[in-house]
PDB file of C-alpha atoms in Angstrom:
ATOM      1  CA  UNK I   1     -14.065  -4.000  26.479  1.00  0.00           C
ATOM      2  CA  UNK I   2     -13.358  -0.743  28.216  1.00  0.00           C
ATOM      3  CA  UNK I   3     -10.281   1.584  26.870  1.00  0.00           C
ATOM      4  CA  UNK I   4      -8.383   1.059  30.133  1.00  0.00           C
ATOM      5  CA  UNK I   5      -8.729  -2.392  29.882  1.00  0.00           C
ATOM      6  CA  UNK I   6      -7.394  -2.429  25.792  1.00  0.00           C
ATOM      7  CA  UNK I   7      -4.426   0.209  26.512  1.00  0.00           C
ATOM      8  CA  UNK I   8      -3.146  -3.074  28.923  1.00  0.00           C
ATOM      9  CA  UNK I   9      -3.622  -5.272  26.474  1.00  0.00           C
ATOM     10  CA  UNK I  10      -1.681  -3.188  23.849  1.00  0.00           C
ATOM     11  CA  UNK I  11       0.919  -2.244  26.155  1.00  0.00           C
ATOM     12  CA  UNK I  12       1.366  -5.712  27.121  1.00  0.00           C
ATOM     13  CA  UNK I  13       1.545  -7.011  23.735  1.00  0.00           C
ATOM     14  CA  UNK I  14       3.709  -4.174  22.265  1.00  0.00           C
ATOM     15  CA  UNK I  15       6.354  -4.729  25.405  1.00  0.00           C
ATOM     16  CA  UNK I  16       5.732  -8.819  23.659  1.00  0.00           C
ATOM     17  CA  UNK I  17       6.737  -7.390  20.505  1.00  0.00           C
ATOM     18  CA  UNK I  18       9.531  -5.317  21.738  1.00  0.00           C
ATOM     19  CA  UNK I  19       8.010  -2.698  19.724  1.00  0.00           C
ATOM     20  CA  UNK I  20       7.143  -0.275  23.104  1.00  0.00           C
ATOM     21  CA  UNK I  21       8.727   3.036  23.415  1.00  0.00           C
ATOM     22  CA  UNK I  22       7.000   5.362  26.112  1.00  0.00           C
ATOM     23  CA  UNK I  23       6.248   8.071  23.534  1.00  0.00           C
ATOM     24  CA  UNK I  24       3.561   5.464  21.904  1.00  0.00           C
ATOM     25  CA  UNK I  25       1.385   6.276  24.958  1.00  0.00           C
ATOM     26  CA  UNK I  26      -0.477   8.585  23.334  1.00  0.00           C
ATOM     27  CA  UNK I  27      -1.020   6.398  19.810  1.00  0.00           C
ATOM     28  CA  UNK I  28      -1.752   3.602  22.385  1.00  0.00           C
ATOM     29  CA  UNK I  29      -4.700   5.853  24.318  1.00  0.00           C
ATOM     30  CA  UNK I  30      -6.186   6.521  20.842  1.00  0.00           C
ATOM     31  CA  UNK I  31      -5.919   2.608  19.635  1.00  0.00           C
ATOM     32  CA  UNK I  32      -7.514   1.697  22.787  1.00  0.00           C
ATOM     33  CA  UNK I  33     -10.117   4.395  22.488  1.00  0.00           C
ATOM     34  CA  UNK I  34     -10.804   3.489  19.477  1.00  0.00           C
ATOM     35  CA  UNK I  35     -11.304  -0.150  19.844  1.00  0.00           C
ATOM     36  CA  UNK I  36     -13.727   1.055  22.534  1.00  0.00           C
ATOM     37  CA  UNK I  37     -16.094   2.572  20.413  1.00  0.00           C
ATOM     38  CA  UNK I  38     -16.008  -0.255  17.624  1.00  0.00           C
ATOM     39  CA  UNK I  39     -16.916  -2.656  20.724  1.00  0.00           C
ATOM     40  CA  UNK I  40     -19.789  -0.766  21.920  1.00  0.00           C
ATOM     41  CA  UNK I  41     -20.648  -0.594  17.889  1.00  0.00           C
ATOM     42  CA  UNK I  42     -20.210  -4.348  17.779  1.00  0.00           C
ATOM     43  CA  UNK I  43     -23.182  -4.872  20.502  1.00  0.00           C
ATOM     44  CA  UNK I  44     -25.165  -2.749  18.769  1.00  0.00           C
ATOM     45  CA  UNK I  45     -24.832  -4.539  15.632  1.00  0.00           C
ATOM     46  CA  UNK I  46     -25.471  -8.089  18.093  1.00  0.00           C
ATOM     47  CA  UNK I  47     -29.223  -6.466  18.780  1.00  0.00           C
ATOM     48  CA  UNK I  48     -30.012  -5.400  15.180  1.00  0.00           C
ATOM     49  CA  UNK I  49     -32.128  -7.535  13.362  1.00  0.00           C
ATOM     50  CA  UNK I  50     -31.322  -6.413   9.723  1.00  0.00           C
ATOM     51  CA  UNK I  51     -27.912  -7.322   9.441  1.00  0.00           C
ATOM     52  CA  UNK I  52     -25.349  -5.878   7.294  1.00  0.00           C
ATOM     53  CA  UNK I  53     -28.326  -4.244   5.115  1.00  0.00           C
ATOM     54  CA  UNK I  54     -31.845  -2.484   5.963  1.00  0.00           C
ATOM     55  CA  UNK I  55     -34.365  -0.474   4.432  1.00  0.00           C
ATOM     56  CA  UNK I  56     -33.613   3.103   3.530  1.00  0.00           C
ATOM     57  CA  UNK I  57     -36.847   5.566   2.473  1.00  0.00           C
ATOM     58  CA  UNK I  58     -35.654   8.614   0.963  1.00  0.00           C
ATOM     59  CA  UNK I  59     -37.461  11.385   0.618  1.00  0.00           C
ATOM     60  CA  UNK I  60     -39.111  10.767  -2.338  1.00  0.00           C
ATOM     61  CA  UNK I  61     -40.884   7.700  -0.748  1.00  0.00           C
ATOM     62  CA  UNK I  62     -38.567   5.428  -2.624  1.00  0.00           C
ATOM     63  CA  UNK I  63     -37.444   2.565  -0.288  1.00  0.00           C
ATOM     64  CA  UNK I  64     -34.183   1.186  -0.776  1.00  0.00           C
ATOM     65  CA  UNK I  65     -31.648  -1.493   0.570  1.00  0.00           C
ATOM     66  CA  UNK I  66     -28.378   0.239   2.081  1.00  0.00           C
ATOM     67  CA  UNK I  67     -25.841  -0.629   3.682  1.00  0.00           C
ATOM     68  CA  UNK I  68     -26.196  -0.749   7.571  1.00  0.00           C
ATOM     69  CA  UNK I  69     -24.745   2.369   8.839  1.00  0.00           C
ATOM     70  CA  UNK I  70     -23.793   0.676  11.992  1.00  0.00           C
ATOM     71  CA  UNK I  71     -21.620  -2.157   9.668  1.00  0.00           C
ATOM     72  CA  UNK I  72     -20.019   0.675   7.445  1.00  0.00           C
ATOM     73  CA  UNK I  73     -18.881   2.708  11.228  1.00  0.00           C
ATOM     74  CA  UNK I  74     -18.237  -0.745  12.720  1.00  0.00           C
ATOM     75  CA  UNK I  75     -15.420  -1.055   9.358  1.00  0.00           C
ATOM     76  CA  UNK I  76     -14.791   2.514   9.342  1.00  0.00           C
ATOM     77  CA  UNK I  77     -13.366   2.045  13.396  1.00  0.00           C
ATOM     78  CA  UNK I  78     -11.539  -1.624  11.962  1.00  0.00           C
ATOM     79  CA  UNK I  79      -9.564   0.346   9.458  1.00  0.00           C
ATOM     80  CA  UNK I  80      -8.539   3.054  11.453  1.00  0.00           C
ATOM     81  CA  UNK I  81      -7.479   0.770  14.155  1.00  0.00           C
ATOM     82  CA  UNK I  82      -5.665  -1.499  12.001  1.00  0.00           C
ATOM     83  CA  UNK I  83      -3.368   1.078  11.129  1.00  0.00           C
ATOM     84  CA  UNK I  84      -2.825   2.256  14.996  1.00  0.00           C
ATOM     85  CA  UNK I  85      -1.765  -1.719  14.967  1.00  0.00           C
ATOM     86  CA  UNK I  86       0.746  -1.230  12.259  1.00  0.00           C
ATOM     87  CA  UNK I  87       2.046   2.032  13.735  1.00  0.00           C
ATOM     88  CA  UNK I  88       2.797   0.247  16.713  1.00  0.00           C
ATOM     89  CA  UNK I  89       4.778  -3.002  15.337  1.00  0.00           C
ATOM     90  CA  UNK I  90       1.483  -5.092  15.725  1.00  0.00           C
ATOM     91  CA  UNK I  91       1.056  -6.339  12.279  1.00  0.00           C
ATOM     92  CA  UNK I  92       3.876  -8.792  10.681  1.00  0.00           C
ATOM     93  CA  UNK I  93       3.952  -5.935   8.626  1.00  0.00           C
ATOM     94  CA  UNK I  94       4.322  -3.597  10.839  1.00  0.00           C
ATOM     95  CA  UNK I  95       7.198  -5.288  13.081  1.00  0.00           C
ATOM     96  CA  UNK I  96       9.459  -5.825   9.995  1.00  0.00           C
ATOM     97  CA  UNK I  97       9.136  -1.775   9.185  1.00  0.00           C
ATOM     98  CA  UNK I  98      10.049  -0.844  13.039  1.00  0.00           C
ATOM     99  CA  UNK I  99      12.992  -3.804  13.198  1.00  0.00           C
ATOM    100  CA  UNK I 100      14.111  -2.960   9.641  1.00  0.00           C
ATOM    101  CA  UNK I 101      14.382   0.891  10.745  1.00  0.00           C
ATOM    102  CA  UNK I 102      15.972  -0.228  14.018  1.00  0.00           C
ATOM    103  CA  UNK I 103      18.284  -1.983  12.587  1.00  0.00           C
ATOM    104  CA  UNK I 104      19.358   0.438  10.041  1.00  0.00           C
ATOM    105  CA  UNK I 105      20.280   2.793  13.049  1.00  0.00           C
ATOM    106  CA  UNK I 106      22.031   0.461  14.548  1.00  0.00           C
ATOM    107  CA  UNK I 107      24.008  -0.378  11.620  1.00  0.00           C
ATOM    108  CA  UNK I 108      25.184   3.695  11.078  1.00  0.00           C
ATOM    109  CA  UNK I 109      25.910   3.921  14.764  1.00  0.00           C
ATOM    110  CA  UNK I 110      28.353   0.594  14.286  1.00  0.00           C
ATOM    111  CA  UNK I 111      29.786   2.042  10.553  1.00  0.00           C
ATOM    112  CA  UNK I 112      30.342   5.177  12.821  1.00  0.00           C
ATOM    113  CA  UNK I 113      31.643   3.643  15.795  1.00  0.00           C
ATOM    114  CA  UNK I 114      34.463   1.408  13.291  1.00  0.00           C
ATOM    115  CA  UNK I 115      35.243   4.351  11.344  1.00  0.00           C
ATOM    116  CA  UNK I 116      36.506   6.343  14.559  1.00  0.00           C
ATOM    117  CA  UNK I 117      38.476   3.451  15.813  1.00  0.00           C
ATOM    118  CA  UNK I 118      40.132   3.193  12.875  1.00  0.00           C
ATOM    119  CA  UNK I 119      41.517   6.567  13.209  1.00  0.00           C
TER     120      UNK I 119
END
C-alpha cells in the first residue's frame, strides 16, 4: 500500500479512536512511510525462495545459514511501526496511556475549577 493511502487509514482510525490531535500529522507521515517500506519489503520477501534463512559465504569460503536480511528489515520496520501505533493511541496499550493522561488533565482542571468557586 502506498503512504498516502496508509496516512488515511491512520487518520481515519485514530479520529475512531478519538486519539487524533492535528500535531500527530507528522508521527502519522512517518507511520505511514514507514509501513510503506515494510510493504514493498513484504513483496520482496513473497518472490524469495529461501525463506526466513539462506546461505551466507563469508570470506573465508565458509558457507553458512543466516538469517534472511530481508526478514530481519521486514521486523526491524514491524517494531518501529508498532511503536508509531502506540504513540498514537493504536494499541489497547496505547489508548489507556493517552485516556489515562487525558483524564488526569481533566481531573486538575475540575479540582481547579471547584477550588475557585469555593472562594
Amino acid at each position: 500500500m502506498k503512504k498516502n493511502a496508509w496516512r488515511k487509514r491512520i487518520t481515519d482510525a485514530c479520529v475512531e479512536a478519538g486519539t487524533y490531535r492535528p500535531y500527530f500529522d507528522n508521527t502519522i507521515r512517518c507511520l505511514a512511510e514507514i509501513l510503506e517500506k515494510r510493504d514493498m519489503i513484504q513483496d520482496e520477501i513473497k518472490e524469495c525462495p529461501d525463506g526466513p534463512t539462506c546461505e551466507y559465504t563469508n570470506k573465508n569460503g565458509s558457507t553458512n545459514i543466516v538469517k534472511n536480511p530481508l526478514w530481519v528489515m521486514w521486523d526491524d520496520f514491524n517494531k518501529s511501526a508498532l511503536t508509531y501505533w502506540r504513540d498514537l493511541g493504536l494499541t489497547p496499550a496505547g489508548l489507556k496511556k493517552l485516556d489515562e493522561k487525558s483524564f488526569a488533565k481533566k481531573k486538575e482542571k475540575n479540582g481547579l475549577m471547584d477550588l475557585l468557586r469555593e472562594s
